JSON list of C-alpha atoms in Angstrom, two decimals:
[
{"chain": "A", "resi": 225, "resn": "MET", "atom": "CA", "xyz": [151.60, 180.46, 98.51]},
{"chain": "A", "resi": 226, "resn": "ASN", "atom": "CA", "xyz": [153.01, 178.64, 95.50]},
{"chain": "A", "resi": 227, "resn": "THR", "atom": "CA", "xyz": [155.10, 176.40, 97.77]},
{"chain": "A", "resi": 228, "resn": "LEU", "atom": "CA", "xyz": [152.06, 175.51, 99.85]},
{"chain": "A", "resi": 229, "resn": "HIS", "atom": "CA", "xyz": [150.12, 174.80, 96.71]},
{"chain": "A", "resi": 230, "resn": "ILE", "atom": "CA", "xyz": [152.86, 172.48, 95.41]},
{"chain": "A", "resi": 231, "resn": "LEU", "atom": "CA", "xyz": [153.06, 170.61, 98.75]},
{"chain": "A", "resi": 232, "resn": "ALA", "atom": "CA", "xyz": [149.31, 170.17, 98.81]},
{"chain": "A", "resi": 233, "resn": "THR", "atom": "CA", "xyz": [149.35, 168.82, 95.27]},
{"chain": "A", "resi": 234, "resn": "LEU", "atom": "CA", "xyz": [152.16, 166.37, 96.05]},
{"chain": "A", "resi": 235, "resn": "SER", "atom": "CA", "xyz": [150.32, 165.19, 99.16]},
{"chain": "A", "resi": 236, "resn": "ALA", "atom": "CA", "xyz": [147.17, 164.59, 97.15]},
{"chain": "A", "resi": 237, "resn": "LEU", "atom": "CA", "xyz": [149.11, 162.53, 94.62]},
{"chain": "A", "resi": 238, "resn": "ALA", "atom": "CA", "xyz": [151.09, 160.58, 97.20]},
{"chain": "A", "resi": 239, "resn": "GLY", "atom": "CA", "xyz": [148.04, 158.88, 98.69]},
{"chain": "A", "resi": 240, "resn": "PRO", "atom": "CA", "xyz": [146.97, 157.03, 95.54]},
{"chain": "A", "resi": 241, "resn": "LEU", "atom": "CA", "xyz": [150.57, 156.22, 94.63]},
{"chain": "A", "resi": 242, "resn": "LEU", "atom": "CA", "xyz": [151.25, 154.67, 98.02]},
{"chain": "A", "resi": 243, "resn": "ALA", "atom": "CA", "xyz": [147.93, 152.83, 97.97]},
{"chain": "A", "resi": 244, "resn": "GLN", "atom": "CA", "xyz": [148.97, 151.13, 94.75]},
{"chain": "A", "resi": 245, "resn": "ASN", "atom": "CA", "xyz": [151.89, 149.54, 96.59]},
{"chain": "A", "resi": 246, "resn": "GLU", "atom": "CA", "xyz": [149.82, 148.28, 99.53]},
{"chain": "A", "resi": 247, "resn": "PRO", "atom": "CA", "xyz": [149.54, 144.48, 99.86]},
{"chain": "A", "resi": 248, "resn": "GLN", "atom": "CA", "xyz": [146.37, 142.67, 98.94]},
{"chain": "A", "resi": 249, "resn": "THR", "atom": "CA", "xyz": [143.69, 142.66, 101.62]},
{"chain": "A", "resi": 250, "resn": "LEU", "atom": "CA", "xyz": [142.07, 139.51, 102.92]},
{"chain": "A", "resi": 251, "resn": "PRO", "atom": "CA", "xyz": [139.17, 138.57, 100.62]},
{"chain": "A", "resi": 252, "resn": "LYS", "atom": "CA", "xyz": [135.61, 139.03, 101.82]},
{"chain": "A", "resi": 253, "resn": "VAL", "atom": "CA", "xyz": [134.25, 136.37, 99.42]},
{"chain": "A", "resi": 254, "resn": "ARG", "atom": "CA", "xyz": [135.88, 133.19, 98.16]},
{"chain": "A", "resi": 255, "resn": "ILE", "atom": "CA", "xyz": [134.46, 130.73, 95.60]},
{"chain": "A", "resi": 256, "resn": "GLU", "atom": "CA", "xyz": [136.55, 127.60, 95.11]},
{"chain": "A", "resi": 257, "resn": "LEU", "atom": "CA", "xyz": [136.54, 124.60, 92.80]},
{"chain": "A", "resi": 258, "resn": "GLY", "atom": "CA", "xyz": [138.83, 121.63, 93.40]},
{"chain": "A", "resi": 259, "resn": "LEU", "atom": "CA", "xyz": [139.75, 118.39, 91.63]},
{"chain": "A", "resi": 260, "resn": "GLY", "atom": "CA", "xyz": [141.91, 115.70, 93.16]},
{"chain": "A", "resi": 261, "resn": "ALA", "atom": "CA", "xyz": [143.19, 112.15, 92.99]},
{"chain": "A", "resi": 262, "resn": "GLY", "atom": "CA", "xyz": [144.26, 109.73, 95.67]},
{"chain": "A", "resi": 263, "resn": "THR", "atom": "CA", "xyz": [143.32, 106.56, 97.52]},
{"chain": "A", "resi": 264, "resn": "LEU", "atom": "CA", "xyz": [140.12, 105.40, 99.23]},
{"chain": "A", "resi": 265, "resn": "ASP", "atom": "CA", "xyz": [140.65, 102.95, 102.10]},
{"chain": "A", "resi": 266, "resn": "HIS", "atom": "CA", "xyz": [137.87, 100.98, 103.81]},
{"chain": "A", "resi": 267, "resn": "ASP", "atom": "CA", "xyz": [138.56, 98.65, 106.76]},
{"chain": "A", "resi": 268, "resn": "THR", "atom": "CA", "xyz": [135.85, 96.68, 108.57]},
{"chain": "A", "resi": 269, "resn": "ASP", "atom": "CA", "xyz": [136.38, 95.58, 112.18]},
{"chain": "A", "resi": 270, "resn": "GLY", "atom": "CA", "xyz": [136.13, 91.82, 112.74]},
{"chain": "A", "resi": 271, "resn": "SER", "atom": "CA", "xyz": [135.95, 91.05, 109.03]},
{"chain": "A", "resi": 272, "resn": "ASN", "atom": "CA", "xyz": [138.20, 90.72, 106.02]},
{"chain": "A", "resi": 273, "resn": "LEU", "atom": "CA", "xyz": [136.01, 93.18, 104.12]},
{"chain": "A", "resi": 274, "resn": "ASP", "atom": "CA", "xyz": [139.01, 95.47, 103.78]},
{"chain": "A", "resi": 275, "resn": "GLY", "atom": "CA", "xyz": [140.59, 97.15, 100.80]},
{"chain": "A", "resi": 276, "resn": "ASP", "atom": "CA", "xyz": [141.96, 100.24, 99.15]},
{"chain": "A", "resi": 277, "resn": "THR", "atom": "CA", "xyz": [142.09, 101.54, 95.60]},
{"chain": "A", "resi": 278, "resn": "SER", "atom": "CA", "xyz": [142.55, 104.74, 93.63]},
{"chain": "A", "resi": 279, "resn": "ALA", "atom": "CA", "xyz": [139.87, 107.42, 93.77]},
{"chain": "A", "resi": 280, "resn": "GLY", "atom": "CA", "xyz": [139.02, 110.82, 92.34]},
{"chain": "A", "resi": 281, "resn": "ALA", "atom": "CA", "xyz": [137.81, 113.80, 94.37]},
{"chain": "A", "resi": 282, "resn": "PHE", "atom": "CA", "xyz": [135.76, 116.95, 93.81]},
{"chain": "A", "resi": 283, "resn": "ARG", "atom": "CA", "xyz": [135.19, 120.11, 95.86]},
{"chain": "A", "resi": 284, "resn": "LEU", "atom": "CA", "xyz": [132.97, 123.18, 95.50]},
{"chain": "A", "resi": 285, "resn": "GLY", "atom": "CA", "xyz": [132.94, 125.81, 98.21]},
{"chain": "A", "resi": 286, "resn": "PHE", "atom": "CA", "xyz": [131.69, 129.31, 99.03]},
{"chain": "A", "resi": 287, "resn": "GLU", "atom": "CA", "xyz": [132.57, 131.48, 102.03]},
{"chain": "A", "resi": 288, "resn": "ALA", "atom": "CA", "xyz": [132.00, 135.15, 102.87]},
{"chain": "A", "resi": 289, "resn": "PHE", "atom": "CA", "xyz": [133.07, 137.43, 105.73]},
{"chain": "A", "resi": 290, "resn": "GLY", "atom": "CA", "xyz": [131.86, 140.78, 106.98]},
{"chain": "A", "resi": 291, "resn": "LYS", "atom": "CA", "xyz": [133.97, 143.64, 108.33]},
{"chain": "A", "resi": 292, "resn": "SER", "atom": "CA", "xyz": [133.77, 142.25, 111.88]},
{"chain": "A", "resi": 293, "resn": "GLY", "atom": "CA", "xyz": [135.25, 138.90, 110.76]},
{"chain": "A", "resi": 294, "resn": "LEU", "atom": "CA", "xyz": [131.96, 137.06, 111.13]},
{"chain": "A", "resi": 295, "resn": "GLY", "atom": "CA", "xyz": [130.73, 135.07, 108.18]},
{"chain": "A", "resi": 296, "resn": "GLY", "atom": "CA", "xyz": [129.67, 131.71, 106.88]},
{"chain": "A", "resi": 297, "resn": "GLY", "atom": "CA", "xyz": [129.68, 129.38, 103.96]},
{"chain": "A", "resi": 298, "resn": "VAL", "atom": "CA", "xyz": [128.99, 125.99, 102.49]},
{"chain": "A", "resi": 299, "resn": "ARG", "atom": "CA", "xyz": [131.33, 123.33, 101.09]},
{"chain": "A", "resi": 300, "resn": "TYR", "atom": "CA", "xyz": [130.52, 120.20, 99.10]},
{"chain": "A", "resi": 301, "resn": "GLU", "atom": "CA", "xyz": [133.10, 117.45, 98.79]},
{"chain": "A", "resi": 302, "resn": "ALA", "atom": "CA", "xyz": [132.91, 114.02, 97.15]},
{"chain": "A", "resi": 303, "resn": "TRP", "atom": "CA", "xyz": [135.26, 111.18, 96.24]},
{"chain": "A", "resi": 304, "resn": "THR", "atom": "CA", "xyz": [134.65, 107.95, 94.31]},
{"chain": "A", "resi": 305, "resn": "SER", "atom": "CA", "xyz": [136.85, 104.88, 94.03]},
{"chain": "A", "resi": 306, "resn": "LYS", "atom": "CA", "xyz": [137.40, 102.38, 91.26]},
{"chain": "A", "resi": 307, "resn": "ASP", "atom": "CA", "xyz": [135.26, 99.25, 91.47]},
{"chain": "A", "resi": 308, "resn": "ASP", "atom": "CA", "xyz": [138.05, 96.97, 92.73]},
{"chain": "A", "resi": 309, "resn": "LEU", "atom": "CA", "xyz": [137.87, 98.15, 96.35]},
{"chain": "A", "resi": 310, "resn": "PHE", "atom": "CA", "xyz": [137.55, 94.65, 97.86]},
{"chain": "A", "resi": 311, "resn": "ASN", "atom": "CA", "xyz": [138.87, 92.49, 95.02]},
{"chain": "A", "resi": 312, "resn": "ASP", "atom": "CA", "xyz": [142.12, 91.60, 96.82]},
{"chain": "A", "resi": 313, "resn": "ALA", "atom": "CA", "xyz": [140.04, 90.26, 99.73]},
{"chain": "A", "resi": 314, "resn": "GLY", "atom": "CA", "xyz": [138.09, 87.97, 97.40]},
{"chain": "A", "resi": 315, "resn": "PHE", "atom": "CA", "xyz": [134.82, 89.90, 97.24]},
{"chain": "A", "resi": 316, "resn": "ASN", "atom": "CA", "xyz": [132.80, 91.05, 94.25]},
{"chain": "A", "resi": 317, "resn": "SER", "atom": "CA", "xyz": [133.82, 94.21, 92.43]},
{"chain": "A", "resi": 318, "resn": "THR", "atom": "CA", "xyz": [132.67, 97.03, 94.70]},
{"chain": "A", "resi": 319, "resn": "GLU", "atom": "CA", "xyz": [132.75, 100.78, 94.28]},
{"chain": "A", "resi": 320, "resn": "GLY", "atom": "CA", "xyz": [133.01, 103.10, 97.27]},
{"chain": "A", "resi": 321, "resn": "SER", "atom": "CA", "xyz": [131.94, 106.71, 97.23]},
{"chain": "A", "resi": 322, "resn": "THR", "atom": "CA", "xyz": [131.45, 109.46, 99.78]},
{"chain": "A", "resi": 323, "resn": "ALA", "atom": "CA", "xyz": [129.65, 112.81, 99.61]},
{"chain": "A", "resi": 324, "resn": "SER", "atom": "CA", "xyz": [129.53, 115.51, 102.27]},
{"chain": "A", "resi": 325, "resn": "LEU", "atom": "CA", "xyz": [127.90, 118.91, 102.62]},
{"chain": "A", "resi": 326, "resn": "PHE", "atom": "CA", "xyz": [129.26, 121.22, 105.33]},
{"chain": "A", "resi": 327, "resn": "ALA", "atom": "CA", "xyz": [127.17, 124.34, 106.09]},
{"chain": "A", "resi": 328, "resn": "HIS", "atom": "CA", "xyz": [128.90, 126.52, 108.65]},
{"chain": "A", "resi": 329, "resn": "LEU", "atom": "CA", "xyz": [129.25, 129.81, 110.47]},
{"chain": "A", "resi": 330, "resn": "SER", "atom": "CA", "xyz": [132.74, 131.33, 110.40]},
{"chain": "A", "resi": 331, "resn": "TYR", "atom": "CA", "xyz": [134.89, 133.78, 112.32]},
{"chain": "A", "resi": 332, "resn": "ARG", "atom": "CA", "xyz": [138.22, 134.90, 110.86]},
{"chain": "A", "resi": 333, "resn": "LEU", "atom": "CA", "xyz": [141.17, 135.96, 112.97]},
{"chain": "A", "resi": 334, "resn": "GLY", "atom": "CA", "xyz": [143.94, 137.70, 111.09]},
{"chain": "A", "resi": 335, "resn": "ASP", "atom": "CA", "xyz": [146.51, 140.40, 110.51]},
{"chain": "A", "resi": 336, "resn": "GLU", "atom": "CA", "xyz": [148.90, 141.29, 107.70]},
{"chain": "A", "resi": 337, "resn": "ASP", "atom": "CA", "xyz": [150.81, 138.00, 107.76]},
{"chain": "A", "resi": 338, "resn": "PHE", "atom": "CA", "xyz": [148.36, 135.49, 109.22]},
{"chain": "A", "resi": 339, "resn": "ALA", "atom": "CA", "xyz": [144.69, 134.54, 108.90]},
{"chain": "A", "resi": 340, "resn": "MET", "atom": "CA", "xyz": [142.70, 131.73, 110.51]},
{"chain": "A", "resi": 341, "resn": "PRO", "atom": "CA", "xyz": [139.02, 131.07, 109.89]},
{"chain": "A", "resi": 342, "resn": "LEU", "atom": "CA", "xyz": [137.24, 129.17, 112.66]},
{"chain": "A", "resi": 343, "resn": "ARG", "atom": "CA", "xyz": [134.26, 127.21, 111.36]},
{"chain": "A", "resi": 344, "resn": "GLY", "atom": "CA", "xyz": [131.45, 125.32, 113.03]},
{"chain": "A", "resi": 345, "resn": "GLY", "atom": "CA", "xyz": [128.27, 123.89, 111.63]},
{"chain": "A", "resi": 346, "resn": "LEU", "atom": "CA", "xyz": [126.22, 121.01, 110.31]},
{"chain": "A", "resi": 347, "resn": "LEU", "atom": "CA", "xyz": [127.66, 118.14, 108.27]},
{"chain": "A", "resi": 348, "resn": "LEU", "atom": "CA", "xyz": [125.47, 115.97, 106.05]},
{"chain": "A", "resi": 349, "resn": "HIS", "atom": "CA", "xyz": [127.50, 112.92, 105.05]},
{"chain": "A", "resi": 350, "resn": "ASN", "atom": "CA", "xyz": [126.84, 109.73, 103.08]},
{"chain": "A", "resi": 351, "resn": "HIS", "atom": "CA", "xyz": [129.21, 106.81, 102.52]},
{"chain": "A", "resi": 352, "resn": "HIS", "atom": "CA", "xyz": [128.04, 104.44, 99.79]},
{"chain": "A", "resi": 353, "resn": "LEU", "atom": "CA", "xyz": [129.14, 100.93, 98.85]},
{"chain": "A", "resi": 354, "resn": "GLU", "atom": "CA", "xyz": [127.82, 99.38, 95.64]},
{"chain": "A", "resi": 355, "resn": "ASP", "atom": "CA", "xyz": [128.34, 95.76, 94.61]},
{"chain": "A", "resi": 356, "resn": "GLN", "atom": "CA", "xyz": [128.86, 95.89, 90.86]},
{"chain": "A", "resi": 357, "resn": "VAL", "atom": "CA", "xyz": [127.81, 92.24, 90.39]},
{"chain": "A", "resi": 358, "resn": "THR", "atom": "CA", "xyz": [124.59, 92.04, 92.46]},
{"chain": "A", "resi": 359, "resn": "ASP", "atom": "CA", "xyz": [123.73, 95.77, 92.28]},
{"chain": "A", "resi": 360, "resn": "GLN", "atom": "CA", "xyz": [123.17, 95.73, 96.05]},
{"chain": "A", "resi": 361, "resn": "ASP", "atom": "CA", "xyz": [123.81, 99.07, 97.75]},
{"chain": "A", "resi": 362, "resn": "THR", "atom": "CA", "xyz": [124.67, 100.00, 101.32]},
{"chain": "A", "resi": 363, "resn": "ASP", "atom": "CA", "xyz": [124.34, 103.58, 102.53]},
{"chain": "A", "resi": 364, "resn": "PHE", "atom": "CA", "xyz": [125.75, 105.01, 105.75]},
{"chain": "A", "resi": 365, "resn": "ALA", "atom": "CA", "xyz": [123.93, 108.36, 106.05]},
{"chain": "A", "resi": 366, "resn": "SER", "atom": "CA", "xyz": [125.03, 110.69, 108.85]},
{"chain": "A", "resi": 367, "resn": "VAL", "atom": "CA", "xyz": [124.09, 114.01, 110.40]},
{"chain": "A", "resi": 368, "resn": "ALA", "atom": "CA", "xyz": [126.88, 115.52, 112.49]},
{"chain": "A", "resi": 369, "resn": "LEU", "atom": "CA", "xyz": [128.30, 118.65, 114.07]},
{"chain": "A", "resi": 370, "resn": "LEU", "atom": "CA", "xyz": [131.74, 119.61, 112.77]},
{"chain": "A", "resi": 371, "resn": "THR", "atom": "CA", "xyz": [134.34, 122.18, 113.80]},
{"chain": "A", "resi": 372, "resn": "GLU", "atom": "CA", "xyz": [137.31, 123.29, 111.73]},
{"chain": "A", "resi": 373, "resn": "ILE", "atom": "CA", "xyz": [140.31, 125.60, 111.85]},
{"chain": "A", "resi": 374, "resn": "ALA", "atom": "CA", "xyz": [142.11, 126.70, 108.67]},
{"chain": "A", "resi": 375, "resn": "PRO", "atom": "CA", "xyz": [145.30, 128.73, 109.33]},
{"chain": "A", "resi": 376, "resn": "GLU", "atom": "CA", "xyz": [147.00, 130.60, 106.49]},
{"chain": "A", "resi": 377, "resn": "VAL", "atom": "CA", "xyz": [150.52, 132.06, 106.75]},
{"chain": "A", "resi": 378, "resn": "PHE", "atom": "CA", "xyz": [151.51, 134.63, 104.11]},
{"chain": "A", "resi": 379, "resn": "LEU", "atom": "CA", "xyz": [155.04, 134.29, 102.78]},
{"chain": "A", "resi": 380, "resn": "SER", "atom": "CA", "xyz": [154.63, 137.20, 100.37]},
{"chain": "A", "resi": 381, "resn": "ARG", "atom": "CA", "xyz": [151.94, 139.84, 99.89]},
{"chain": "A", "resi": 382, "resn": "GLY", "atom": "CA", "xyz": [152.23, 142.29, 97.03]},
{"chain": "A", "resi": 383, "resn": "GLU", "atom": "CA", "xyz": [149.96, 144.66, 95.21]},
{"chain": "A", "resi": 384, "resn": "ARG", "atom": "CA", "xyz": [148.74, 142.04, 92.74]},
{"chain": "A", "resi": 385, "resn": "VAL", "atom": "CA", "xyz": [150.28, 138.75, 93.88]},
{"chain": "A", "resi": 386, "resn": "SER", "atom": "CA", "xyz": [150.34, 136.96, 97.23]},
{"chain": "A", "resi": 387, "resn": "TRP", "atom": "CA", "xyz": [151.69, 133.57, 98.26]},
{"chain": "A", "resi": 388, "resn": "SER", "atom": "CA", "xyz": [150.77, 131.63, 101.38]},
{"chain": "A", "resi": 389, "resn": "LEU", "atom": "CA", "xyz": [150.96, 128.28, 103.14]},
{"chain": "A", "resi": 390, "resn": "THR", "atom": "CA", "xyz": [147.57, 126.87, 104.13]},
{"chain": "A", "resi": 391, "resn": "GLY", "atom": "CA", "xyz": [146.38, 124.20, 106.53]},
{"chain": "A", "resi": 392, "resn": "GLY", "atom": "CA", "xyz": [143.27, 122.76, 108.07]},
{"chain": "A", "resi": 393, "resn": "LEU", "atom": "CA", "xyz": [142.10, 120.49, 110.86]},
{"chain": "A", "resi": 394, "resn": "SER", "atom": "CA", "xyz": [138.52, 119.30, 111.41]},
{"chain": "A", "resi": 395, "resn": "LEU", "atom": "CA", "xyz": [136.73, 117.11, 113.93]},
{"chain": "A", "resi": 396, "resn": "GLY", "atom": "CA", "xyz": [133.09, 116.16, 114.38]},
{"chain": "A", "resi": 397, "resn": "ALA", "atom": "CA", "xyz": [130.63, 113.52, 115.52]},
{"chain": "A", "resi": 398, "resn": "GLY", "atom": "CA", "xyz": [127.09, 112.54, 114.69]},
{"chain": "A", "resi": 399, "resn": "LEU", "atom": "CA", "xyz": [124.36, 109.94, 114.22]},
{"chain": "A", "resi": 400, "resn": "THR", "atom": "CA", "xyz": [124.31, 107.41, 111.38]},
{"chain": "A", "resi": 401, "resn": "ARG", "atom": "CA", "xyz": [121.49, 105.44, 109.74]},
{"chain": "A", "resi": 402, "resn": "ILE", "atom": "CA", "xyz": [122.49, 102.29, 107.82]},
{"chain": "A", "resi": 403, "resn": "ASP", "atom": "CA", "xyz": [120.36, 101.15, 104.90]},
{"chain": "A", "resi": 404, "resn": "SER", "atom": "CA", "xyz": [121.44, 98.04, 102.98]},
{"chain": "A", "resi": 405, "resn": "ASP", "atom": "CA", "xyz": [119.74, 96.03, 100.25]},
{"chain": "A", "resi": 406, "resn": "ALA", "atom": "CA", "xyz": [121.26, 92.91, 101.81]},
{"chain": "A", "resi": 407, "resn": "LEU", "atom": "CA", "xyz": [119.67, 93.52, 105.24]},
{"chain": "A", "resi": 408, "resn": "ALA", "atom": "CA", "xyz": [116.00, 93.32, 106.24]},
{"chain": "A", "resi": 409, "resn": "ASN", "atom": "CA", "xyz": [116.28, 96.17, 108.76]},
{"chain": "A", "resi": 410, "resn": "ASP", "atom": "CA", "xyz": [117.79, 99.61, 109.00]},
{"chain": "A", "resi": 411, "resn": "TYR", "atom": "CA", "xyz": [120.36, 100.12, 111.74]},
{"chain": "A", "resi": 412, "resn": "ASP", "atom": "CA", "xyz": [121.57, 103.07, 113.81]},
{"chain": "A", "resi": 413, "resn": "SER", "atom": "CA", "xyz": [125.07, 103.95, 114.93]},
{"chain": "A", "resi": 414, "resn": "THR", "atom": "CA", "xyz": [127.41, 106.87, 115.67]},
{"chain": "A", "resi": 415, "resn": "THR", "atom": "CA", "xyz": [130.31, 108.16, 113.59]},
{"chain": "A", "resi": 416, "resn": "VAL", "atom": "CA", "xyz": [133.36, 110.34, 114.24]},
{"chain": "A", "resi": 417, "resn": "PHE", "atom": "CA", "xyz": [134.65, 112.57, 111.41]},
{"chain": "A", "resi": 418, "resn": "TYR", "atom": "CA", "xyz": [138.13, 114.01, 111.01]},
{"chain": "A", "resi": 419, "resn": "GLY", "atom": "CA", "xyz": [140.18, 115.78, 108.39]},
{"chain": "A", "resi": 420, "resn": "ALA", "atom": "CA", "xyz": [143.49, 117.46, 107.66]},
{"chain": "A", "resi": 421, "resn": "GLU", "atom": "CA", "xyz": [144.88, 119.57, 104.85]},
{"chain": "A", "resi": 422, "resn": "LEU", "atom": "CA", "xyz": [148.26, 121.13, 104.08]},
{"chain": "A", "resi": 423, "resn": "GLY", "atom": "CA", "xyz": [149.17, 123.09, 100.99]},
{"chain": "A", "resi": 424, "resn": "THR", "atom": "CA", "xyz": [150.05, 126.34, 99.31]},
{"chain": "A", "resi": 425, "resn": "ARG", "atom": "CA", "xyz": [148.01, 129.05, 97.60]},
{"chain": "A", "resi": 426, "resn": "VAL", "atom": "CA", "xyz": [148.90, 131.79, 95.09]},
{"chain": "A", "resi": 427, "resn": "ARG", "atom": "CA", "xyz": [146.61, 134.74, 94.50]},
{"chain": "A", "resi": 428, "resn": "ILE", "atom": "CA", "xyz": [146.91, 136.81, 91.33]},
{"chain": "A", "resi": 429, "resn": "ASP", "atom": "CA", "xyz": [144.49, 139.74, 91.42]},
{"chain": "A", "resi": 430, "resn": "ALA", "atom": "CA", "xyz": [141.08, 138.07, 91.87]},
{"chain": "A", "resi": 431, "resn": "ILE", "atom": "CA", "xyz": [142.21, 134.53, 90.96]},
{"chain": "A", "resi": 432, "resn": "GLU", "atom": "CA", "xyz": [143.56, 131.96, 93.42]},
{"chain": "A", "resi": 433, "resn": "LEU", "atom": "CA", "xyz": [145.40, 128.75, 92.56]},
{"chain": "A", "resi": 434, "resn": "GLY", "atom": "CA", "xyz": [146.12, 126.13, 95.19]},
{"chain": "A", "resi": 435, "resn": "LEU", "atom": "CA", "xyz": [147.72, 122.73, 95.63]},
{"chain": "A", "resi": 436, "resn": "SER", "atom": "CA", "xyz": [147.28, 120.71, 98.80]},
{"chain": "A", "resi": 437, "resn": "PHE", "atom": "CA", "xyz": [147.46, 117.31, 100.43]},
{"chain": "A", "resi": 438, "resn": "VAL", "atom": "CA", "xyz": [143.99, 116.36, 101.69]},
{"chain": "A", "resi": 439, "resn": "ALA", "atom": "CA", "xyz": [142.90, 113.68, 104.16]},
{"chain": "A", "resi": 440, "resn": "ARG", "atom": "CA", "xyz": [139.26, 113.03, 105.04]},
{"chain": "A", "resi": 441, "resn": "GLY", "atom": "CA", "xyz": [138.15, 110.16, 107.22]},
{"chain": "A", "resi": 442, "resn": "HIS", "atom": "CA", "xyz": [135.33, 108.80, 109.33]},
{"chain": "A", "resi": 443, "resn": "SER", "atom": "CA", "xyz": [135.01, 105.98, 111.83]},
{"chain": "A", "resi": 444, "resn": "MET", "atom": "CA", "xyz": [131.64, 104.34, 112.54]},
{"chain": "A", "resi": 445, "resn": "SER", "atom": "CA", "xyz": [130.95, 102.33, 115.68]},
{"chain": "A", "resi": 446, "resn": "GLU", "atom": "CA", "xyz": [129.18, 98.98, 115.59]},
{"chain": "A", "resi": 447, "resn": "SER", "atom": "CA", "xyz": [125.44, 99.50, 115.13]},
{"chain": "A", "resi": 448, "resn": "ASP", "atom": "CA", "xyz": [122.53, 98.57, 117.35]},
{"chain": "A", "resi": 449, "resn": "THR", "atom": "CA", "xyz": [121.27, 94.99, 117.21]},
{"chain": "A", "resi": 450, "resn": "LYS", "atom": "CA", "xyz": [118.06, 93.94, 115.48]},
{"chain": "A", "resi": 451, "resn": "GLY", "atom": "CA", "xyz": [116.98, 90.34, 115.01]},
{"chain": "A", "resi": 452, "resn": "GLY", "atom": "CA", "xyz": [120.27, 89.22, 116.49]},
{"chain": "A", "resi": 453, "resn": "LEU", "atom": "CA", "xyz": [122.25, 91.08, 113.82]},
{"chain": "A", "resi": 454, "resn": "SER", "atom": "CA", "xyz": [124.33, 94.25, 113.84]},
{"chain": "A", "resi": 455, "resn": "VAL", "atom": "CA", "xyz": [126.47, 96.13, 111.32]},
{"chain": "A", "resi": 456, "resn": "LEU", "atom": "CA", "xyz": [130.18, 95.93, 112.07]},
{"chain": "A", "resi": 457, "resn": "ALA", "atom": "CA", "xyz": [132.23, 99.03, 112.78]},
{"chain": "A", "resi": 458, "resn": "TYR", "atom": "CA", "xyz": [134.44, 100.36, 110.00]},
{"chain": "A", "resi": 459, "resn": "ASP", "atom": "CA", "xyz": [136.94, 103.09, 109.12]},
{"chain": "A", "resi": 460, "resn": "SER", "atom": "CA", "xyz": [137.05, 104.83, 105.74]},
{"chain": "A", "resi": 461, "resn": "THR", "atom": "CA", "xyz": [139.65, 107.37, 104.63]},
{"chain": "A", "resi": 462, "resn": "PHE", "atom": "CA", "xyz": [140.42, 109.32, 101.50]},
{"chain": "A", "resi": 463, "resn": "THR", "atom": "CA", "xyz": [143.95, 110.70, 101.11]},
{"chain": "A", "resi": 464, "resn": "GLY", "atom": "CA", "xyz": [145.18, 112.50, 98.04]},
{"chain": "A", "resi": 465, "resn": "VAL", "atom": "CA", "xyz": [146.34, 115.65, 96.31]},
{"chain": "A", "resi": 466, "resn": "MET", "atom": "CA", "xyz": [143.92, 118.38, 95.23]},
{"chain": "A", "resi": 467, "resn": "LEU", "atom": "CA", "xyz": [144.32, 121.24, 92.77]},
{"chain": "A", "resi": 468, "resn": "THR", "atom": "CA", "xyz": [142.02, 124.20, 93.39]},
{"chain": "A", "resi": 469, "resn": "VAL", "atom": "CA", "xyz": [141.10, 127.33, 91.48]},
{"chain": "A", "resi": 470, "resn": "GLY", "atom": "CA", "xyz": [139.06, 130.12, 93.00]},
{"chain": "A", "resi": 471, "resn": "ALA", "atom": "CA", "xyz": [137.73, 133.63, 92.64]},
{"chain": "A", "resi": 472, "resn": "VAL", "atom": "CA", "xyz": [138.12, 136.10, 95.51]},
{"chain": "A", "resi": 473, "resn": "PHE", "atom": "CA", "xyz": [136.60, 139.54, 96.05]}
]
């Protein structure tokens, strides 16, 4: 009887002890803040209105998953250049900025060493050019559908600390309205959106730190014609490095 009692006691203690050594589980909720620096590039088809300059970036995101792997979230990203975007081409000092809001549904595939959220949803996007001399603004406002995959490979998963390599690819398309102070009419066009990300992430208890290379771009087609005028097609891309800090639960 005493032996059985001792075995039962050891079994009861073994469960919690072993549980303490289990690797961290995939988080159900992630809140992330990111700051970055890089280059904004803007190239206009059929024109010398081209240029690139340094830019800063910002990110704020939230995502949650249920037990089934279904979930959703929202992510806001923005980047703003210095005001010398087109100076080398001989134009007035111009600042370029972009803001995007991605509201999405998610489904996460995963096991002990690999996780991959699949995201799809609505993208609200605005690319803004501001002439610093004349104060004339041009806005390229878009509504699009965007899909994204974000694989994560775990190199180490401990009780309190985990380390992983992260990536991301996104692609979308939508409608664009062009509003410019220099033009008498508003114009319509279509835009393709794309993105890529590659980095690493360390989780310590409920805190995550990340460092990644980020690329975000969009390509607008030439607009419709009104009064014999149209807005030329262009490509705009931000590339840079982003440092993120997050809370996970």
